[in-house]
Amino acid sequence: MAETLTKLAYQTFQQGKSYFGLAHKTLSTQLLNVLAPDAKREIEPLSTELLLQLQQRLNDLLERDWLDAEQGVYPASLLFDNPWEDFFRYYPQVWLDMPKIWQRVSEKRYQDFSPTVRLSGYPAYYVQNFHHQTDGYLSDQSANLYDLQVEILFNGTADAMRRRVLSPLKRGLESFAVAPHQLRVLDVACGTGRMLRQIRGMLPNASLYGIDLSPAYLRKANQLLSELPGELPQLIQANAEELPYLDNYFHGVVSVFLFHELPPEVRQTVIEQCFRVLQPGGVFVICDSIQLSDSPEMAPAMRNFATMFHEPYYRHYTTDDLGDRLEEAGFSAVQSETHFMSKYWIARKAAQAETTVNS
């Protein structure tokens, strides 16, 4: 009975977030058509059949999320973890920010930043207003709004998609005969720390690390992660092309929603860096957008995403074979799977390849 009630509560919780996202997008689209018609993009209508497929994929994602919690992969409390205080505090700012976004869209200003934002020291591909975000990833306002904007984009399923990383990560870490507090896990491009928060819920005693290029997003991550019990993850501002860690240091490495925002040659460099810092026998899990090769029926939705948002490397990403890139870097036993609008790669570093650091 208790499990039935918990599942019903989870379904109601997710349904509420989904309706919130749909209502926001419907109203904002109507306002956009009235107030900023020049900002309107050519969006491909989705067929009824495709919409039904999307709904089924969403239902499958939520069922998998519930089953993993029920089977003890992670605690059920993670299913209800949501930054409500931030959402209520910053939701009005999402609306206030929209006229700026619409103006940038209409004028195709993709490198538009506030005068107070420091732009030096970053790779050129990073200094952009990805998905028309005000100040890109380089201001505190952007960091404050990001999680709410992503939840709206994915109709409340962003965390559920992130949690698909947890099961393969946990399985991969089981091969190490070390105490829980000796496990070291790195999140590459950790952003505001939502993935690290999920990992902490599953691995309360592990040593967690995160790197990101944005000081503002790292400040937000520190704020949100400091609310959790236990050791605060070690966060560093760094470029994933040059990870500031020793060879063979981590037992697990994850990266969420990063690779579609990297130029092709940078994707390979980042994968090679993740291979370098991972211990032999360790696991690397990538979560990113679905691709054309395994989700051809979702091609209209992918085209709409590229049309609606400024994602300059997304079209190439949808046809890029990350499995080949992982194997080229030295990973083995590469597997992939899809859940809703995301794809996951699970790769291992061969246990006999090199000598591990002392645990």
Coordinates of C-alpha atoms in Angstrom, one line a residue:
M1 CA 0.0 0.0 0.0
A2 CA 2.8 2.4 0.9
E3 CA 4.6 1.8 -2.4
T4 CA 1.3 2.3 -4.3
L5 CA 0.7 5.6 -2.6
T6 CA 4.4 6.7 -3.2
K7 CA 4.1 5.9 -6.9
L8 CA 0.8 7.7 -7.1
A9 CA 2.4 10.7 -5.4
Y10 CA 5.3 10.6 -7.9
Q11 CA 3.0 10.4 -10.9
T12 CA 1.0 13.3 -9.6
F13 CA 4.2 15.3 -8.9
Q14 CA 5.5 14.7 -12.4
Q15 CA 2.2 15.4 -14.0
G16 CA 2.0 18.7 -12.2
K17 CA 5.5 19.7 -13.5
S18 CA 4.5 18.6 -17.0
Y19 CA 1.4 20.7 -17.0
F20 CA 3.3 23.6 -15.6
G21 CA 5.8 23.4 -18.5
L22 CA 3.1 23.0 -21.1
A23 CA 1.1 26.0 -19.8
H24 CA 4.2 28.2 -19.7
K25 CA 5.2 27.3 -23.2
T26 CA 1.7 27.8 -24.6
L27 CA 1.3 31.2 -23.0
S28 CA 4.7 32.4 -23.9
T29 CA 4.2 31.3 -27.5
Q30 CA 0.9 33.2 -27.7
L31 CA 2.6 36.3 -26.3
L32 CA 5.5 36.0 -28.7
N33 CA 3.2 35.9 -31.6
V34 CA 1.5 39.1 -30.4
L35 CA 4.4 41.1 -29.0
A36 CA 7.3 40.0 -31.1
P37 CA 6.1 38.5 -34.4
D38 CA 9.5 39.1 -36.1
A39 CA 11.1 36.7 -33.6
K40 CA 8.8 33.9 -34.7
R41 CA 10.7 30.9 -36.1
E42 CA 9.5 28.4 -38.7
I43 CA 8.5 25.5 -36.6
E44 CA 7.6 22.2 -38.2
P45 CA 4.2 20.9 -37.0
L46 CA 4.5 17.6 -35.2
S47 CA 2.0 14.9 -36.3
T48 CA -0.5 13.4 -33.9
E49 CA 1.4 10.1 -34.3
L50 CA 4.7 11.7 -33.3
L51 CA 3.0 13.4 -30.3
L52 CA 1.7 10.1 -29.1
Q53 CA 5.1 8.6 -29.5
L54 CA 6.6 11.4 -27.4
Q55 CA 4.0 10.9 -24.7
Q56 CA 4.8 7.1 -24.7
R57 CA 8.5 7.8 -24.4
L58 CA 7.8 10.2 -21.5
N59 CA 5.7 7.6 -19.8
D60 CA 8.4 5.0 -20.2
L61 CA 11.0 7.3 -18.8
L62 CA 8.9 8.0 -15.7
E63 CA 8.2 4.3 -15.2
R64 CA 11.9 3.5 -15.5
D65 CA 12.6 6.2 -13.0
W66 CA 10.1 4.8 -10.5
L67 CA 11.4 1.2 -10.9
D68 CA 15.0 2.2 -10.3
A69 CA 14.0 3.9 -7.0
E70 CA 11.8 0.9 -6.1
Q71 CA 14.7 -1.5 -6.8
G72 CA 17.0 0.5 -4.6
V73 CA 19.3 2.0 -7.2
Y74 CA 18.7 5.4 -5.5
P75 CA 16.4 6.5 -2.7
A76 CA 12.8 7.4 -3.5
S77 CA 13.3 10.8 -2.0
L78 CA 15.3 11.8 -5.2
L79 CA 12.1 11.5 -7.2
F80 CA 10.6 14.5 -5.3
D81 CA 13.8 16.6 -5.1
N82 CA 13.0 19.9 -6.7
P83 CA 14.4 23.4 -6.0
W84 CA 11.0 24.9 -5.2
E85 CA 12.3 28.0 -3.4
D86 CA 14.4 28.9 -6.5
F87 CA 11.5 28.2 -8.8
F88 CA 9.1 30.4 -7.0
R89 CA 11.7 33.1 -6.5
Y90 CA 13.0 33.2 -10.1
Y91 CA 9.9 32.4 -12.2
P92 CA 8.9 36.0 -12.5
Q93 CA 12.4 36.8 -13.8
V94 CA 11.9 34.2 -16.5
W95 CA 9.1 36.3 -17.9
L96 CA 10.9 39.5 -17.5
D97 CA 13.9 38.0 -19.4
M98 CA 11.8 37.0 -22.4
P99 CA 11.6 40.4 -24.2
K100 CA 15.4 40.4 -24.2
I101 CA 15.5 36.9 -25.6
W102 CA 12.9 37.7 -28.3
Q103 CA 14.9 40.8 -29.4
R104 CA 18.2 38.8 -29.7
V105 CA 16.4 36.2 -31.7
S106 CA 14.9 38.7 -34.1
E107 CA 18.2 40.4 -34.6
K108 CA 20.3 37.2 -34.6
R109 CA 22.6 38.5 -31.9
Y110 CA 24.2 35.3 -30.6
Q111 CA 27.2 36.9 -28.8
D112 CA 25.4 39.5 -26.8
F113 CA 26.5 40.0 -23.1
S114 CA 26.0 42.5 -20.3
P115 CA 28.9 44.9 -19.9
T116 CA 29.7 43.5 -16.5
V117 CA 30.3 40.0 -17.9
R118 CA 34.0 39.1 -18.3
L119 CA 34.6 37.4 -21.6
S120 CA 38.3 36.8 -21.7
G121 CA 39.9 33.5 -21.0
Y122 CA 37.2 31.3 -22.5
P123 CA 37.3 29.3 -25.7
A124 CA 35.6 31.1 -28.6
Y125 CA 33.0 28.4 -29.0
Y126 CA 31.8 29.0 -25.4
V127 CA 31.3 32.7 -25.7
Q128 CA 27.7 32.5 -27.1
N129 CA 24.1 32.9 -25.9
F130 CA 23.4 29.2 -26.1
H131 CA 19.6 28.7 -26.6
H132 CA 19.4 32.5 -26.4
Q133 CA 20.2 32.5 -22.7
T134 CA 20.8 36.0 -21.5
D135 CA 24.6 36.3 -20.9
G136 CA 25.1 32.7 -22.1
Y137 CA 26.5 30.8 -19.1
L138 CA 28.4 33.7 -17.7
S139 CA 26.3 35.6 -15.2
D140 CA 24.6 34.9 -11.9
Q141 CA 21.2 35.7 -13.4
S142 CA 21.7 33.0 -16.0
A143 CA 22.7 30.5 -13.3
N144 CA 19.7 31.4 -11.2
L145 CA 17.3 30.9 -14.1
Y146 CA 18.9 27.9 -15.8
D147 CA 17.3 24.9 -13.9
L148 CA 13.9 26.4 -14.1
Q149 CA 14.2 27.1 -17.8
V150 CA 15.4 23.5 -18.5
E151 CA 12.6 22.0 -16.5
I152 CA 10.1 24.1 -18.6
L153 CA 11.9 23.0 -21.8
F154 CA 11.5 19.3 -20.9
N155 CA 8.1 19.5 -19.2
G156 CA 9.5 18.7 -15.8
T157 CA 11.5 15.6 -16.8
A158 CA 15.1 17.0 -16.8
D159 CA 16.0 15.3 -13.5
A160 CA 14.4 12.1 -14.5
M161 CA 16.6 12.1 -17.6
R162 CA 19.7 12.9 -15.5
R163 CA 18.9 10.0 -13.2
R164 CA 19.2 7.5 -16.1
V165 CA 23.0 8.1 -15.5
L166 CA 22.8 6.7 -12.0
S167 CA 22.1 3.0 -12.7
P168 CA 25.0 2.4 -15.1
L169 CA 27.3 4.5 -12.9
K170 CA 26.4 2.4 -9.8
R171 CA 26.9 -0.8 -11.7
G172 CA 30.3 0.4 -13.0
L173 CA 31.5 1.3 -9.6
E174 CA 30.7 -2.1 -8.2
S175 CA 33.8 -3.6 -9.7
F176 CA 36.0 -1.6 -7.3
A177 CA 36.7 -3.3 -4.0
V178 CA 37.0 0.0 -2.0
A179 CA 35.1 1.5 0.9
P180 CA 32.3 3.8 -0.2
H181 CA 34.1 6.9 1.1
Q182 CA 37.1 6.1 -1.2
L183 CA 35.1 6.2 -4.4
R184 CA 35.8 9.2 -6.5
V185 CA 33.3 10.4 -9.1
L186 CA 33.8 13.4 -11.5
D187 CA 31.0 15.4 -13.2
V188 CA 32.4 17.1 -16.3
A189 CA 30.5 20.4 -17.0
C190 CA 28.6 20.2 -13.7
G191 CA 26.7 23.5 -14.2
T192 CA 24.5 24.3 -11.3
G193 CA 25.2 20.9 -9.7
R194 CA 21.9 19.1 -10.4
M195 CA 23.6 15.9 -11.5
L196 CA 26.0 16.0 -8.5
R197 CA 23.0 16.4 -6.3
Q198 CA 21.5 13.2 -7.8
I199 CA 24.8 11.3 -7.4
R200 CA 25.1 12.4 -3.8
G201 CA 21.6 11.0 -3.1
M202 CA 22.7 7.6 -4.4
L203 CA 26.3 7.7 -3.1
P204 CA 26.1 9.6 0.2
N205 CA 29.7 8.8 1.2
A206 CA 31.6 9.0 -2.1
S207 CA 34.0 11.9 -2.8
L208 CA 32.4 13.9 -5.6
Y209 CA 34.1 16.4 -7.9
G210 CA 32.8 18.8 -10.5
I211 CA 34.4 21.1 -13.1
D212 CA 32.8 23.8 -15.2
L213 CA 33.9 26.8 -17.2
S214 CA 31.4 29.2 -15.6
P215 CA 32.3 30.8 -12.2
A216 CA 28.6 31.9 -11.9
Y217 CA 27.3 28.4 -12.4
L218 CA 29.9 27.0 -9.9
R219 CA 28.7 29.6 -7.3
K220 CA 25.2 28.4 -7.8
A221 CA 26.3 24.8 -7.6
N222 CA 28.1 25.5 -4.3
Q223 CA 24.9 27.2 -2.9
L224 CA 22.6 24.3 -3.9
L225 CA 25.0 21.5 -2.9
S226 CA 25.8 23.1 0.5
E227 CA 22.2 22.4 1.4
L228 CA 22.9 18.6 1.4
P229 CA 24.3 16.7 4.4
G230 CA 27.7 15.2 4.1
E231 CA 30.9 16.3 2.4
L232 CA 30.6 19.2 -0.1
P233 CA 31.7 18.2 -3.6
Q234 CA 35.0 19.7 -4.7
L235 CA 34.2 22.2 -7.5
I236 CA 36.8 23.7 -9.8
Q237 CA 36.6 26.2 -12.7
A238 CA 38.3 24.4 -15.5
N239 CA 38.1 23.6 -19.2
A240 CA 37.1 20.0 -19.9
E241 CA 39.8 20.0 -22.7
E242 CA 42.4 20.1 -20.0
L243 CA 41.1 18.3 -16.9
P244 CA 43.2 19.4 -13.9
Y245 CA 43.5 15.9 -12.4
L246 CA 46.0 13.1 -12.2
D247 CA 45.9 10.2 -14.6
N248 CA 43.8 7.2 -13.5
Y249 CA 42.3 9.1 -10.6
F250 CA 38.5 8.6 -10.7
H251 CA 36.5 5.5 -10.4
G252 CA 33.6 7.1 -12.4
V253 CA 33.1 10.0 -14.7
V254 CA 29.8 11.5 -16.0
S255 CA 28.9 14.3 -18.3
V256 CA 25.3 15.5 -18.9
F257 CA 24.1 17.7 -21.8
L258 CA 27.6 18.9 -22.7
F259 CA 28.6 17.2 -26.0
H260 CA 25.9 18.8 -28.3
E261 CA 27.4 22.2 -27.3
L262 CA 30.9 21.3 -28.4
P263 CA 32.5 21.5 -31.8
P264 CA 33.4 18.1 -33.2
E265 CA 37.1 18.2 -32.6
V266 CA 36.6 19.4 -29.0
R267 CA 34.2 16.4 -28.3
Q268 CA 37.1 14.1 -29.1
T269 CA 39.5 16.0 -26.9
V270 CA 37.1 16.0 -23.9
I271 CA 36.5 12.2 -24.3
E272 CA 40.3 11.6 -24.4
Q273 CA 40.7 13.7 -21.2
C274 CA 37.9 11.7 -19.5
F275 CA 39.7 8.5 -20.5
R276 CA 43.0 9.8 -19.1
V277 CA 41.7 10.7 -15.6
L278 CA 39.6 7.5 -15.3
Q279 CA 41.0 4.5 -13.5
P280 CA 41.3 1.2 -15.3
G281 CA 38.1 -0.6 -14.7
G282 CA 36.3 2.7 -14.3
V283 CA 33.0 3.7 -16.1
F284 CA 32.3 6.8 -18.1
V285 CA 28.6 7.7 -18.6
I286 CA 27.4 10.4 -21.1
C287 CA 23.9 11.8 -21.2
D288 CA 23.0 14.0 -24.1
S289 CA 20.3 14.6 -26.8
I290 CA 18.9 11.8 -28.9
Q291 CA 20.4 11.3 -32.3
L292 CA 19.1 10.6 -35.8
S293 CA 20.7 7.2 -36.0
D294 CA 18.7 5.6 -33.2
S295 CA 15.7 7.9 -33.1
P296 CA 14.8 8.7 -36.8
E297 CA 11.1 9.1 -35.9
M298 CA 12.1 12.0 -33.7
A299 CA 13.8 13.9 -36.5
P300 CA 11.1 16.6 -36.7
A301 CA 11.5 17.3 -33.0
M302 CA 15.3 17.5 -33.4
R303 CA 14.9 19.9 -36.4
N304 CA 12.6 22.1 -34.3
F305 CA 15.1 22.2 -31.4
A306 CA 17.8 23.4 -33.8
T307 CA 15.4 26.0 -35.3
M308 CA 14.1 27.3 -32.0
F309 CA 17.3 27.6 -30.1
H310 CA 20.8 28.8 -30.8
E311 CA 22.7 25.6 -30.7
P312 CA 25.4 26.0 -33.4
Y313 CA 26.9 22.5 -33.0
Y314 CA 23.7 20.5 -32.5
R315 CA 23.0 19.5 -36.1
H316 CA 26.5 18.0 -36.4
Y317 CA 26.0 16.3 -33.0
T318 CA 22.8 14.5 -34.1
T319 CA 24.8 12.6 -36.8
D320 CA 28.1 12.3 -34.8
D321 CA 29.1 8.7 -33.7
L322 CA 30.2 9.2 -30.1
G323 CA 30.6 5.4 -29.9
D324 CA 33.4 5.6 -32.4
R325 CA 34.9 8.5 -30.6
L326 CA 34.9 6.6 -27.3
E327 CA 36.6 3.6 -28.9
E328 CA 39.1 5.8 -30.6
A329 CA 40.0 7.3 -27.2
G330 CA 40.6 3.8 -25.8
F331 CA 37.2 2.9 -24.2
S332 CA 35.8 -0.6 -24.5
A333 CA 32.5 -2.3 -24.0
V334 CA 30.7 0.8 -25.3
Q335 CA 26.9 0.6 -25.0
S336 CA 24.1 3.1 -25.7
E337 CA 20.5 3.5 -24.8
T338 CA 17.8 6.1 -25.2
H339 CA 15.2 7.5 -22.7
F340 CA 12.6 10.1 -23.8
M341 CA 14.6 12.9 -25.5
S342 CA 18.1 11.8 -24.3
K343 CA 20.7 9.3 -25.3
Y344 CA 23.3 7.6 -23.0
W345 CA 26.7 6.1 -23.7
I346 CA 28.2 3.7 -21.1
A347 CA 31.9 3.0 -21.7
R348 CA 34.6 1.2 -19.7
K349 CA 38.3 1.6 -19.4
A350 CA 39.8 -1.8 -19.6
A351 CA 40.9 -3.0 -16.1
Q352 CA 44.2 -4.4 -17.3
A353 CA 45.2 -1.4 -19.3
E354 CA 47.2 0.6 -16.7
T355 CA 48.2 0.7 -13.1
T356 CA 45.7 2.4 -10.8
V357 CA 46.6 5.0 -8.2
N358 CA 46.5 3.9 -4.6
S359 CA 42.9 3.9 -3.3

